[in-house]
Amino acid sequence: MDPVVVVHGGAWAIPESMAERSVLGVQEAAKAAWRVLETGGNSIDAVEAAITVLEDDPVFDSGTGAVLTMDGTVELDAIIMEGNSLGAGSVACVERIKNPIQLARKVMEQADHVMLVGKGANMFAEECGIPQVPMEQLVTPEAIESWEFFKKYRCTVQTLFSNRVEELPGSEFVNGHETVGCVVMDKTGLLTAGTSTGGITAKRVGRVGDSPLIGCGAYADNASAAVSCTGHGESISKVCLASLVTEKCRLGIHPNKAIRESLSYMNKRVGGAGGAICIDNKGNIGIGFNTERMAWASKTNVESVYGLDAGERIVF
Ligand code: ASP
């Protein structure tokens, strides 16, 4: 098979002040995944590498740069899943982990479970030698400004996905939710999907969105497709968005159409907005969102492309 990499950096009304950094970040992550494939790594290694780059980039809401909970703390969620044996690992509400995607991979490969949360996940990180850092190391000034903005206006998570937020003074500080994700097909045809997030600014302590949930924030099955989702986590979870997209691909629907139909179903059924990236088991790419913007990048042997606004495709 010809390898394929697709990366996203979150679907929402990304303000101009974050636009350039977001598209540069997703391009860097796609390149990192590609390098791994070129040097003999498989799609699991490639997804881990791409998401590690995004988690370390403070513009994104994952790892360093994650948004803050209502109490001003950082709680991170991540998932990785491979489509051969349907191996999956995820962590939710973990604290002080610089790269939650690496911990999710350890869960997939070394735990007898598919998901660990909170204290137990941190204890497992210690056992596996995954470094834990002081929380302050993950908190950026932008995350604090955004948190202060949301405390002031008491916005709900719904507001973040509408453009009403831009009408409020101080909205340039909004760093709502640049969740990250990556899907890869390697030359053996192995599909892998991963997603990592700090969730949504001013979320309740203990809140878990769609991102670390199998079939919601990500799914991978070599029999159909690999998908990573972003957007309003409560809505995505209710319709199991990643699973919805992969099931459509299983029926032979092109990933672009599968995403479009699934997002439209979600919007009609529960009212939420979001986006998704997908590679089906023939190597077809799907990218779609019904929010204002989503930063994404893709890489194949033929071309490297990125976009932000609807319909945008720029070669890099
Ligand atoms: N889906 C994420 C969550 O609800 C947020 C996002 O994708 O922007 O935690």
CSV table of C-alpha atoms and ligand atoms in Angstrom, one decimal:
chain,number,residue,atom,x,y,z
A,1,MET,CA,0.0,0.0,0.0
A,2,ASP,CA,1.1,3.6,-0.5
A,3,PRO,CA,1.4,5.2,3.0
A,4,VAL,CA,-1.0,8.0,3.9
A,5,VAL,CA,-0.9,10.5,6.8
A,6,VAL,CA,-3.6,13.0,7.9
A,7,VAL,CA,-3.4,15.3,10.9
A,8,HIS,CA,-5.9,17.7,12.5
A,9,GLY,CA,-5.5,20.5,15.0
A,10,GLY,CA,-9.1,21.0,16.2
A,11,ALA,CA,-12.4,22.1,14.7
A,12,TRP,CA,-13.8,25.4,15.9
A,13,ALA,CA,-13.9,29.2,15.1
A,14,ILE,CA,-10.0,29.5,15.1
A,15,PRO,CA,-9.3,33.2,15.5
A,16,GLU,CA,-6.9,34.9,13.0
A,17,SER,CA,-4.3,35.3,15.8
A,18,MET,CA,-3.9,31.5,16.0
A,19,ALA,CA,-4.4,30.6,12.3
A,20,GLU,CA,-0.9,30.6,11.0
A,21,ARG,CA,0.6,28.8,14.0
A,22,SER,CA,-2.1,26.2,13.7
A,23,VAL,CA,-1.5,25.4,10.1
A,24,LEU,CA,2.3,25.3,10.6
A,25,GLY,CA,1.8,23.0,13.6
A,26,VAL,CA,-0.2,20.4,11.6
A,27,GLN,CA,2.3,20.5,8.7
A,28,GLU,CA,5.1,19.8,11.1
A,29,ALA,CA,3.2,16.9,12.7
A,30,ALA,CA,2.4,15.4,9.3
A,31,LYS,CA,6.1,15.6,8.4
A,32,ALA,CA,7.1,13.9,11.7
A,33,ALA,CA,4.7,11.0,11.0
A,34,TRP,CA,6.1,10.7,7.4
A,35,ARG,CA,9.7,10.6,8.7
A,36,VAL,CA,8.8,7.7,10.9
A,37,LEU,CA,7.2,5.8,8.0
A,38,GLU,CA,10.3,6.5,5.9
A,39,THR,CA,12.6,5.2,8.5
A,40,GLY,CA,10.8,1.9,8.9
A,41,GLY,CA,8.2,2.7,11.6
A,42,ASN,CA,4.7,1.5,11.4
A,43,SER,CA,1.5,3.5,11.5
A,44,ILE,CA,1.3,3.2,15.4
A,45,ASP,CA,4.8,4.8,15.6
A,46,ALA,CA,3.8,7.4,13.1
A,47,VAL,CA,0.6,8.5,14.9
A,48,GLU,CA,2.5,8.6,18.2
A,49,ALA,CA,5.2,10.8,16.7
A,50,ALA,CA,2.8,13.2,15.0
A,51,ILE,CA,0.6,13.6,18.2
A,52,THR,CA,3.8,14.0,20.3
A,53,VAL,CA,4.7,17.0,18.1
A,54,LEU,CA,1.3,18.5,18.5
A,55,GLU,CA,1.2,17.9,22.2
A,56,ASP,CA,4.5,19.7,22.6
A,57,ASP,CA,3.3,22.7,20.4
A,58,PRO,CA,1.7,25.2,22.8
A,59,VAL,CA,-0.8,26.5,20.2
A,60,PHE,CA,-2.8,23.2,20.6
A,61,ASP,CA,-5.1,22.2,23.4
A,62,SER,CA,-3.2,19.0,24.3
A,63,GLY,CA,-0.1,18.3,26.4
A,64,THR,CA,1.6,21.7,26.7
A,65,GLY,CA,-1.0,24.4,26.0
A,66,ALA,CA,-3.9,22.4,27.2
A,67,VAL,CA,-6.9,24.4,28.4
A,68,LEU,CA,-7.8,24.7,32.1
A,69,THR,CA,-10.7,23.2,34.0
A,70,MET,CA,-13.2,25.3,36.0
A,71,ASP,CA,-10.7,25.0,39.0
A,72,GLY,CA,-7.7,26.1,36.9
A,73,THR,CA,-6.2,22.7,36.7
A,74,VAL,CA,-5.1,20.6,33.7
A,75,GLU,CA,-6.8,17.3,32.9
A,76,LEU,CA,-5.8,15.5,29.7
A,77,ASP,CA,-7.4,12.8,27.6
A,78,ALA,CA,-5.9,10.7,24.8
A,79,ILE,CA,-6.5,7.5,22.8
A,80,ILE,CA,-4.7,5.4,20.2
A,81,MET,CA,-6.2,2.5,18.3
A,82,GLU,CA,-4.8,0.2,15.6
A,83,GLY,CA,-6.9,-1.6,13.0
A,84,ASN,CA,-5.3,-5.0,12.8
A,85,SER,CA,-6.2,-6.6,16.2
A,86,LEU,CA,-8.4,-3.6,17.2
A,87,GLY,CA,-5.8,-2.9,19.9
A,88,ALA,CA,-6.7,0.3,21.8
A,89,GLY,CA,-5.4,2.2,24.7
A,90,SER,CA,-6.7,5.4,26.3
A,91,VAL,CA,-6.3,7.6,29.3
A,92,ALA,CA,-8.7,10.3,30.7
A,93,CYS,CA,-8.4,13.0,33.3
A,94,VAL,CA,-4.6,12.4,33.7
A,95,GLU,CA,-2.6,15.2,35.3
A,96,ARG,CA,1.1,16.2,34.8
A,97,ILE,CA,1.7,14.0,31.8
A,98,LYS,CA,3.6,15.8,29.1
A,99,ASN,CA,2.6,13.4,26.3
A,100,PRO,CA,-0.6,11.6,27.1
A,101,ILE,CA,-0.5,9.8,23.7
A,102,GLN,CA,2.6,8.0,24.8
A,103,LEU,CA,0.8,6.9,28.0
A,104,ALA,CA,-2.2,5.7,25.9
A,105,ARG,CA,0.1,3.6,23.8
A,106,LYS,CA,1.5,2.0,26.9
A,107,VAL,CA,-2.0,1.2,28.0
A,108,MET,CA,-2.7,-0.4,24.6
A,109,GLU,CA,0.5,-2.5,24.7
A,110,GLN,CA,1.2,-3.2,28.4
A,111,ALA,CA,-2.0,-3.0,30.4
A,112,ASP,CA,-4.8,-5.7,30.5
A,113,HIS,CA,-7.3,-2.9,30.0
A,114,VAL,CA,-8.2,-0.4,27.2
A,115,MET,CA,-8.8,2.7,29.4
A,116,LEU,CA,-7.3,4.1,32.6
A,117,VAL,CA,-8.5,7.3,34.3
A,118,GLY,CA,-7.3,9.8,36.8
A,119,LYS,CA,-5.1,8.6,39.7
A,120,GLY,CA,-4.8,5.0,38.3
A,121,ALA,CA,-3.6,6.3,35.0
A,122,ASN,CA,-1.0,8.4,36.7
A,123,MET,CA,0.1,5.4,38.8
A,124,PHE,CA,0.4,3.3,35.6
A,125,ALA,CA,2.5,6.1,34.1
A,126,GLU,CA,4.9,5.9,37.0
A,127,GLU,CA,5.2,2.1,36.6
A,128,CYS,CA,5.9,2.5,32.8
A,129,GLY,CA,8.5,5.3,33.3
A,130,ILE,CA,6.4,7.9,31.5
A,131,PRO,CA,7.7,11.2,32.8
A,132,GLN,CA,5.4,13.3,35.0
A,133,VAL,CA,6.0,17.1,35.1
A,134,PRO,CA,4.8,19.9,37.3
A,135,MET,CA,1.4,21.1,36.1
A,136,GLU,CA,2.7,24.6,35.7
A,137,GLN,CA,5.0,23.3,32.9
A,138,LEU,CA,1.9,22.5,30.8
A,139,VAL,CA,0.1,25.8,31.4
A,140,THR,CA,0.6,28.6,28.9
A,141,PRO,CA,-0.3,32.3,29.4
A,142,GLU,CA,-2.9,31.9,26.7
A,143,ALA,CA,-4.6,29.1,28.6
A,144,ILE,CA,-4.8,31.3,31.7
A,145,GLU,CA,-6.2,34.3,29.7
A,146,SER,CA,-8.8,32.0,28.1
A,147,TRP,CA,-9.8,30.6,31.4
A,148,GLU,CA,-10.2,34.1,32.9
A,149,PHE,CA,-12.3,35.0,29.9
A,150,PHE,CA,-14.6,32.1,30.4
A,151,LYS,CA,-14.8,32.6,34.2
A,152,LYS,CA,-15.9,36.2,33.5
A,153,TYR,CA,-18.6,35.4,31.0
A,154,ARG,CA,-19.6,32.0,32.4
A,155,CYS,CA,-19.8,30.7,28.9
A,156,THR,CA,-21.0,27.1,28.5
A,157,VAL,CA,-19.1,24.6,26.4
A,158,GLN,CA,-21.8,25.2,23.7
A,159,THR,CA,-20.7,28.8,23.2
A,160,LEU,CA,-17.3,27.8,22.2
A,161,PHE,CA,-18.5,26.2,19.0
A,162,SER,CA,-20.6,29.2,17.9
A,163,ASN,CA,-19.2,32.5,16.6
A,164,ARG,CA,-21.1,34.5,19.3
A,165,VAL,CA,-18.0,34.3,21.4
A,166,GLU,CA,-16.3,36.7,19.1
A,167,GLU,CA,-18.8,39.4,19.9
A,168,LEU,CA,-17.6,39.5,23.6
A,169,PRO,CA,-14.8,41.9,24.5
A,170,GLY,CA,-11.6,40.0,25.3
A,171,SER,CA,-12.5,37.1,23.0
A,172,GLU,CA,-9.0,37.3,21.4
A,173,PHE,CA,-7.9,35.4,24.4
A,174,VAL,CA,-10.1,32.5,23.7
A,175,ASN,CA,-8.1,29.3,23.3
A,176,GLY,CA,-11.1,27.1,23.2
A,177,HIS,CA,-10.2,23.7,22.1
A,178,GLU,CA,-7.4,22.9,19.6
A,179,THR,CA,-7.7,19.2,20.2
A,180,VAL,CA,-5.3,17.2,18.0
A,181,GLY,CA,-5.6,14.0,16.0
A,182,CYS,CA,-3.8,11.8,13.4
A,183,VAL,CA,-4.7,8.9,11.2
A,184,VAL,CA,-2.1,6.9,9.3
A,185,MET,CA,-2.0,4.0,6.9
A,186,ASP,CA,1.4,2.4,6.5
A,187,LYS,CA,2.8,0.3,3.6
A,188,THR,CA,1.5,-2.9,5.2
A,189,GLY,CA,-2.0,-1.5,5.2
A,190,LEU,CA,-2.1,-1.1,9.0
A,191,LEU,CA,-4.5,1.7,9.9
A,192,THR,CA,-4.0,3.6,13.2
A,193,ALA,CA,-5.9,6.5,14.7
A,194,GLY,CA,-5.1,8.8,17.7
A,195,THR,CA,-6.6,11.8,19.4
A,196,SER,CA,-5.3,13.9,22.3
A,197,THR,CA,-6.9,16.9,24.1
A,198,GLY,CA,-7.1,19.0,27.2
A,199,GLY,CA,-10.9,19.1,26.6
A,200,ILE,CA,-12.8,22.4,26.7
A,201,THR,CA,-11.9,25.5,28.7
A,202,ALA,CA,-13.6,25.8,32.1
A,203,LYS,CA,-14.9,22.2,31.9
A,204,ARG,CA,-15.9,20.6,35.2
A,205,VAL,CA,-13.2,18.8,37.0
A,206,GLY,CA,-13.6,15.1,36.1
A,207,ARG,CA,-15.4,15.9,32.8
A,208,VAL,CA,-14.5,13.4,30.0
A,209,GLY,CA,-15.4,14.3,26.4
A,210,ASP,CA,-15.4,12.1,23.3
A,211,SER,CA,-11.7,12.2,22.7
A,212,PRO,CA,-10.5,9.2,24.7
A,213,LEU,CA,-13.6,7.1,24.1
A,214,ILE,CA,-13.4,4.3,21.6
A,215,GLY,CA,-15.8,4.9,18.7
A,216,CYS,CA,-16.3,8.5,19.7
A,217,GLY,CA,-13.0,10.4,19.5
A,218,ALA,CA,-11.2,7.8,17.4
A,219,TYR,CA,-11.6,4.4,15.8
A,220,ALA,CA,-9.5,2.2,13.6
A,221,ASP,CA,-10.3,-1.1,11.8
A,222,ASN,CA,-8.4,-2.4,8.9
A,223,ALA,CA,-11.7,-3.7,7.6
A,224,SER,CA,-13.1,-0.2,7.2
A,225,ALA,CA,-11.1,2.9,8.1
A,226,ALA,CA,-9.3,5.0,10.7
A,227,VAL,CA,-10.9,8.2,12.1
A,228,SER,CA,-10.0,10.9,14.5
A,229,CYS,CA,-12.7,13.4,15.6
A,230,THR,CA,-12.8,16.9,17.1
A,231,GLY,CA,-15.6,19.2,18.2
A,232,HIS,CA,-18.3,19.3,20.8
A,233,GLY,CA,-17.4,16.3,22.9
A,234,GLU,CA,-20.8,15.8,24.4
A,235,SER,CA,-22.5,15.7,21.0
A,236,ILE,CA,-19.8,13.5,19.4
A,237,SER,CA,-20.1,11.0,22.3
A,238,LYS,CA,-23.9,10.8,21.9
A,239,VAL,CA,-23.7,9.7,18.2
A,240,CYS,CA,-20.4,7.7,18.5
A,241,LEU,CA,-19.1,9.9,15.6
A,242,ALA,CA,-15.9,7.9,14.8
A,243,SER,CA,-17.8,4.7,14.7
A,244,LEU,CA,-20.5,6.2,12.5
A,245,VAL,CA,-17.9,7.3,10.0
A,246,THR,CA,-16.0,4.0,9.9
A,247,GLU,CA,-19.3,2.1,9.5
A,248,LYS,CA,-20.1,4.2,6.4
A,249,CYS,CA,-16.7,3.4,5.0
A,250,ARG,CA,-17.2,-0.3,5.6
A,251,LEU,CA,-20.2,0.1,3.3
A,252,GLY,CA,-18.0,1.5,0.6
A,253,ILE,CA,-18.9,5.2,1.0
A,254,HIS,CA,-16.0,7.6,0.3
A,255,PRO,CA,-14.5,9.0,3.6
A,256,ASN,CA,-15.3,12.6,2.6
A,257,LYS,CA,-19.0,11.7,2.1
A,258,ALA,CA,-19.0,9.5,5.2
A,259,ILE,CA,-17.7,12.4,7.3
A,260,ARG,CA,-20.2,14.9,5.8
A,261,GLU,CA,-23.2,12.6,6.4
A,262,SER,CA,-22.1,11.8,9.9
A,263,LEU,CA,-21.6,15.4,10.9
A,264,SER,CA,-24.9,16.4,9.4
A,265,TYR,CA,-26.6,13.6,11.3
A,266,MET,CA,-24.9,14.7,14.5
A,267,ASN,CA,-26.0,18.3,14.0
A,268,LYS,CA,-29.6,17.3,13.2
A,269,ARG,CA,-29.9,14.8,16.0
A,270,VAL,CA,-28.1,16.5,18.9
A,271,GLY,CA,-27.1,19.9,17.6
A,272,GLY,CA,-23.4,19.8,17.9
A,273,ALA,CA,-20.6,20.8,15.5
A,274,GLY,CA,-17.2,19.4,14.9
A,275,GLY,CA,-14.9,17.8,12.4
A,276,ALA,CA,-13.1,14.6,11.5
A,277,ILE,CA,-10.2,13.1,9.4
A,278,CYS,CA,-10.3,9.6,7.9
A,279,ILE,CA,-8.4,7.2,5.8
A,280,ASP,CA,-10.3,4.2,4.5
A,281,ASN,CA,-8.7,0.8,3.9
A,282,LYS,CA,-8.1,1.6,0.2
A,283,GLY,CA,-6.1,4.7,1.2
A,284,ASN,CA,-8.8,7.3,0.4
A,285,ILE,CA,-8.6,10.4,2.5
A,286,GLY,CA,-11.6,12.2,4.1
A,287,ILE,CA,-11.5,15.6,5.8
A,288,GLY,CA,-14.5,17.5,6.9
A,289,PHE,CA,-15.9,19.9,9.5
A,290,ASN,CA,-19.1,21.9,10.1
A,291,THR,CA,-17.4,24.4,12.4
A,292,GLU,CA,-16.0,27.6,11.0
A,293,ARG,CA,-12.5,26.2,10.6
A,294,MET,CA,-10.3,23.2,11.2
A,295,ALA,CA,-6.5,23.1,10.7
A,296,TRP,CA,-5.5,19.9,8.9
A,297,ALA,CA,-2.6,18.5,6.8
A,298,SER,CA,-2.1,15.4,4.7
A,299,LYS,CA,0.9,13.7,3.2
A,300,THR,CA,1.2,11.0,0.6
A,301,ASN,CA,3.8,10.0,-2.0
A,302,VAL,CA,2.0,12.2,-4.4
A,303,GLU,CA,1.4,15.5,-2.5
A,304,SER,CA,1.5,17.3,0.8
A,305,VAL,CA,-1.5,19.6,1.4
A,306,TYR,CA,-3.0,21.6,4.3
A,307,GLY,CA,-6.1,23.7,4.9
A,308,LEU,CA,-8.0,25.8,7.4
A,309,ASP,CA,-11.1,27.3,5.9
A,310,ALA,CA,-13.8,25.3,4.1
A,311,GLY,CA,-12.6,24.0,0.7
A,312,GLU,CA,-9.1,25.3,1.2
A,313,ARG,CA,-6.2,23.1,-0.1
A,314,ILE,CA,-2.7,24.5,-0.2
A,315,VAL,CA,0.3,22.4,-1.3
A,316,PHE,CA,3.3,22.5,1.0
B,1,ASP,N1,-13.7,17.0,21.5
B,1,ASP,C1,-13.0,17.7,22.5
B,1,ASP,C2,-13.6,17.5,23.8
B,1,ASP,O1,-14.8,17.7,23.9
B,1,ASP,C3,-12.8,19.1,22.2
B,1,ASP,C4,-12.3,19.4,20.8
B,1,ASP,O2,-12.3,18.6,19.9
B,1,ASP,O3,-12.0,20.6,20.5
B,1,ASP,O4,-13.0,17.4,24.8
